[in-house]
Short mmCIF file of C-alpha atoms in Angstrom, two decimals:
data_model
loop_
_atom_site.label_atom_id
_atom_site.label_comp_id
_atom_site.label_asym_id
_atom_site.label_seq_id
_atom_site.Cartn_x
_atom_site.Cartn_y
_atom_site.Cartn_z
CA MET A 29 24.33 -41.85 -42.93
CA ALA A 30 24.80 -38.04 -42.06
CA SER A 31 22.77 -36.71 -39.52
CA ASN A 32 20.75 -33.63 -40.49
CA ASP A 33 20.99 -32.59 -36.60
CA SER A 34 22.91 -29.37 -35.88
CA ASP A 35 24.02 -27.58 -32.77
CA PRO A 36 22.21 -24.39 -32.50
CA ARG A 37 24.90 -22.76 -30.26
CA ALA A 38 27.23 -23.42 -33.11
CA SER A 39 25.06 -21.91 -35.86
CA ALA A 40 24.45 -18.99 -33.76
CA ALA A 41 28.28 -18.20 -33.10
CA GLU A 42 28.64 -18.68 -37.29
CA GLU A 43 26.24 -16.39 -37.79
CA GLU A 44 27.11 -13.87 -35.35
CA HIS A 45 28.60 -10.79 -36.95
CA ILE A 46 30.95 -8.62 -35.14
CA PRO A 47 31.72 -5.02 -36.53
CA ALA A 48 35.09 -3.75 -36.73
CA ALA A 49 35.60 -1.07 -33.84
CA ILE A 50 37.24 2.26 -34.06
CA LYS A 51 38.54 4.49 -31.76
CA ILE A 52 38.28 8.33 -31.88
CA LEU A 53 39.07 11.28 -29.82
CA VAL A 54 36.77 14.36 -29.80
CA ALA A 55 39.32 17.62 -28.61
CA GLY A 56 39.24 21.02 -28.84
CA GLY A 57 39.41 24.11 -26.64
CA PHE A 58 37.58 24.74 -23.30
CA GLY A 59 34.13 25.02 -24.02
CA ALA A 60 34.08 24.31 -27.55
CA GLY A 61 31.32 21.59 -27.67
CA LYS A 62 32.87 18.27 -27.04
CA THR A 63 30.24 16.86 -24.38
CA THR A 64 27.62 18.41 -26.61
CA MET A 65 28.83 16.41 -29.80
CA VAL A 66 29.44 13.18 -28.18
CA GLY A 67 25.97 13.26 -26.16
CA SER A 68 24.36 14.24 -29.40
CA VAL A 69 25.77 11.34 -31.79
CA SER A 70 25.98 8.49 -29.05
CA GLU A 71 23.49 5.63 -29.32
CA VAL A 72 23.75 4.91 -25.95
CA ALA A 73 23.64 7.13 -22.68
CA PRO A 74 26.94 8.82 -22.92
CA LEU A 75 29.49 8.70 -19.87
CA ARG A 76 30.30 12.11 -18.60
CA THR A 77 32.74 13.51 -16.03
CA GLU A 78 31.35 16.56 -16.00
CA GLU A 79 31.45 18.87 -12.62
CA VAL A 80 30.41 22.09 -11.29
CA MET A 81 32.81 24.87 -12.13
CA THR A 82 33.95 26.20 -8.70
CA GLU A 83 36.20 28.93 -7.39
CA ALA A 84 39.11 26.58 -7.79
CA SER A 85 38.78 27.37 -11.53
CA LEU A 86 38.85 31.18 -11.09
CA GLY A 87 41.85 32.66 -12.59
CA VAL A 88 42.79 29.20 -14.13
CA ASP A 89 40.23 28.65 -16.93
CA ASP A 90 39.85 31.48 -19.26
CA LEU A 91 35.89 31.89 -19.60
CA SER A 92 36.17 34.83 -22.05
CA GLY A 93 33.42 34.55 -24.61
CA ILE A 94 31.95 31.39 -22.59
CA GLU A 95 30.79 33.34 -19.27
CA ALA A 96 27.75 31.32 -18.60
CA LYS A 97 29.48 28.01 -18.90
CA GLY A 98 28.88 26.13 -15.50
CA THR A 99 30.03 22.93 -15.64
CA THR A 100 33.38 21.36 -16.93
CA THR A 101 34.66 18.04 -18.09
CA VAL A 102 37.28 16.64 -15.77
CA ALA A 103 38.31 13.26 -17.04
CA LEU A 104 36.48 11.95 -20.49
CA ASP A 105 33.26 11.70 -22.15
CA PHE A 106 32.42 8.46 -23.61
CA GLY A 107 29.88 7.46 -26.38
CA ARG A 108 29.41 4.94 -29.03
CA ILE A 109 28.03 5.13 -32.71
CA THR A 110 27.23 2.38 -35.14
CA ILE A 111 28.20 3.72 -38.93
CA ASN A 112 26.75 0.74 -40.41
CA ASP A 113 26.80 -3.28 -39.66
CA ASP A 114 30.66 -3.32 -40.45
CA LEU A 115 31.62 -0.40 -38.16
CA VAL A 116 31.32 0.87 -34.79
CA LEU A 117 33.14 4.08 -33.39
CA TYR A 118 33.84 4.55 -29.78
CA MET A 119 34.22 8.31 -28.98
CA PHE A 120 36.52 9.87 -26.06
CA GLY A 121 35.81 13.36 -25.11
CA THR A 122 38.98 14.79 -24.15
CA PRO A 123 39.06 17.51 -21.15
CA GLY A 124 39.78 20.99 -22.82
CA GLN A 125 41.24 22.91 -19.54
CA GLN A 126 45.21 23.18 -19.57
CA ARG A 127 45.51 21.38 -16.38
CA PHE A 128 44.00 18.26 -17.52
CA TRP A 129 45.94 17.92 -20.68
CA PHE A 130 48.10 15.41 -19.10
CA MET A 131 45.16 12.67 -19.97
CA TRP A 132 45.33 13.73 -23.64
CA GLU A 133 48.61 10.97 -24.24
CA GLU A 134 46.51 8.05 -22.47
CA LEU A 135 43.49 8.97 -24.23
CA ALA A 136 45.15 9.16 -27.57
CA LEU A 137 46.53 5.32 -27.31
CA GLY A 138 45.02 3.45 -29.84
CA ALA A 139 43.25 5.94 -31.43
CA LEU A 140 42.53 5.83 -35.27
CA GLY A 141 41.78 9.55 -35.98
CA ALA A 142 40.27 12.70 -33.87
CA VAL A 143 38.02 15.61 -34.42
CA VAL A 144 39.05 18.96 -33.67
CA LEU A 145 36.22 21.37 -32.57
CA ALA A 146 36.68 24.82 -33.09
CA ASP A 147 35.06 27.49 -31.62
CA THR A 148 35.55 30.82 -33.94
CA ARG A 149 34.62 33.15 -30.59
CA ARG A 150 37.72 31.67 -29.19
CA LEU A 151 39.53 29.92 -32.21
CA GLU A 152 43.34 29.96 -30.48
CA THR A 153 42.03 27.35 -27.89
CA CYS A 154 42.04 24.69 -30.71
CA PHE A 155 45.45 25.31 -31.44
CA PRO A 156 46.96 22.94 -28.66
CA ALA A 157 44.56 20.11 -30.17
CA VAL A 158 45.86 20.89 -33.60
CA ASP A 159 49.39 20.85 -32.57
CA PHE A 160 49.22 17.51 -30.35
CA PHE A 161 47.72 15.53 -33.09
CA GLU A 162 49.91 17.06 -35.98
CA ARG A 163 52.91 16.07 -33.75
CA ARG A 164 51.76 12.45 -33.30
CA GLY A 165 50.74 12.06 -36.98
CA LEU A 166 47.15 11.06 -36.01
CA PRO A 167 44.45 12.04 -38.72
CA PHE A 168 42.16 14.78 -37.74
CA VAL A 169 39.35 16.64 -39.00
CA VAL A 170 38.72 20.29 -37.84
CA ALA A 171 35.41 20.65 -37.15
CA VAL A 172 33.89 24.56 -36.93
CA ASN A 173 31.07 24.37 -34.13
CA CYS A 174 28.91 27.25 -35.45
CA PHE A 175 27.56 28.89 -32.27
CA GLU A 176 24.61 30.96 -32.15
CA GLY A 177 25.47 34.65 -32.46
CA ALA A 178 29.00 34.34 -33.25
CA HIS A 179 30.45 35.81 -36.04
CA SER A 180 30.22 33.47 -39.43
CA TYR A 181 33.31 31.96 -41.29
CA SER A 182 33.86 29.95 -44.12
CA ALA A 183 35.63 26.66 -43.93
CA ASP A 184 38.27 28.10 -46.13
CA GLU A 185 38.56 31.38 -43.53
CA VAL A 186 39.10 29.04 -40.73
CA ARG A 187 41.73 26.69 -42.57
CA SER A 188 43.38 30.10 -43.59
CA ALA A 189 43.58 31.21 -39.89
CA LEU A 190 44.68 28.16 -38.32
CA SER A 191 46.98 27.32 -41.03
CA ILE A 192 45.68 23.84 -41.67
CA PRO A 193 47.23 22.11 -44.83
CA GLU A 194 44.57 21.33 -47.67
CA GLY A 195 45.00 17.50 -46.74
CA ILE A 196 43.17 17.89 -43.45
CA PRO A 197 39.20 18.51 -43.80
CA VAL A 198 37.80 21.70 -42.21
CA VAL A 199 33.96 21.45 -42.05
CA LEU A 200 31.35 23.39 -40.44
CA CYS A 201 28.86 21.81 -37.90
CA ASP A 202 26.39 22.07 -35.11
CA ALA A 203 27.57 20.03 -32.13
CA ARG A 204 23.73 19.60 -30.98
CA SER A 205 22.84 18.03 -34.06
CA ARG A 206 22.99 13.94 -34.12
CA ALA A 207 23.07 14.52 -38.23
CA SER A 208 25.69 17.26 -38.28
CA SER A 209 27.81 15.26 -35.50
CA LYS A 210 27.62 12.13 -37.83
CA GLU A 211 28.60 13.61 -40.74
CA VAL A 212 31.80 15.09 -38.99
CA LEU A 213 32.42 11.43 -37.92
CA LEU A 214 31.97 9.97 -41.30
CA THR A 215 34.48 12.64 -42.66
CA LEU A 216 36.86 11.82 -40.35
CA VAL A 217 36.64 8.02 -41.43
CA ARG A 218 36.62 8.76 -45.02
CA SER A 219 39.58 11.13 -44.36
CA VAL A 220 41.36 8.19 -42.24
CA ALA A 221 40.57 5.56 -45.18
CA ASP A 222 41.93 7.76 -48.08
CA ARG A 223 45.12 8.47 -45.89
CA MET A 224 45.53 4.62 -45.42
CA ALA A 225 44.87 3.88 -49.17
CA ALA A 226 47.20 6.24 -50.28
CA THR A 227 50.21 4.80 -47.88
CA ALA A 228 49.26 1.17 -48.87
#
């Protein structure tokens, strides 16, 4: 006679559902809003490695257009967002200053894709991130962070200015807004999925 008794621990293990985890990078120029984006969308308190700007940055970091900036990321920002029951994104924000670019290689290991934040006040500062991901063949989207008081440009105008191919999404966003930042991440996930389907 079969027993109706069951081990509750075994049942719990069978019912446990572990979602797929995806690592993405949030990159871009110095002061483009990477820390803000990670913080706005993360469902956990984000890990930040921000330090107060000191005299050491004088003559090294270009503050034109962002003169009021008082802190800077010196290692990385980290956050997490659950997209649905099957998918969790782990976000790693990269430092923007050139003297910290050596960390990008380590942070890119295992990443499935990236967001390149662009600041139209200093559009040229996102070129290194675009070049970095293009050279590595890592899927990315360009998210134009629409700062208050900055001149407005369309996504097509930014695409043209950066010479971004049609296959790479360019979207407008507000890095302070959870909904806007989440839509940027969803755009990246869809782009990665489309790219994988095309090469399957």
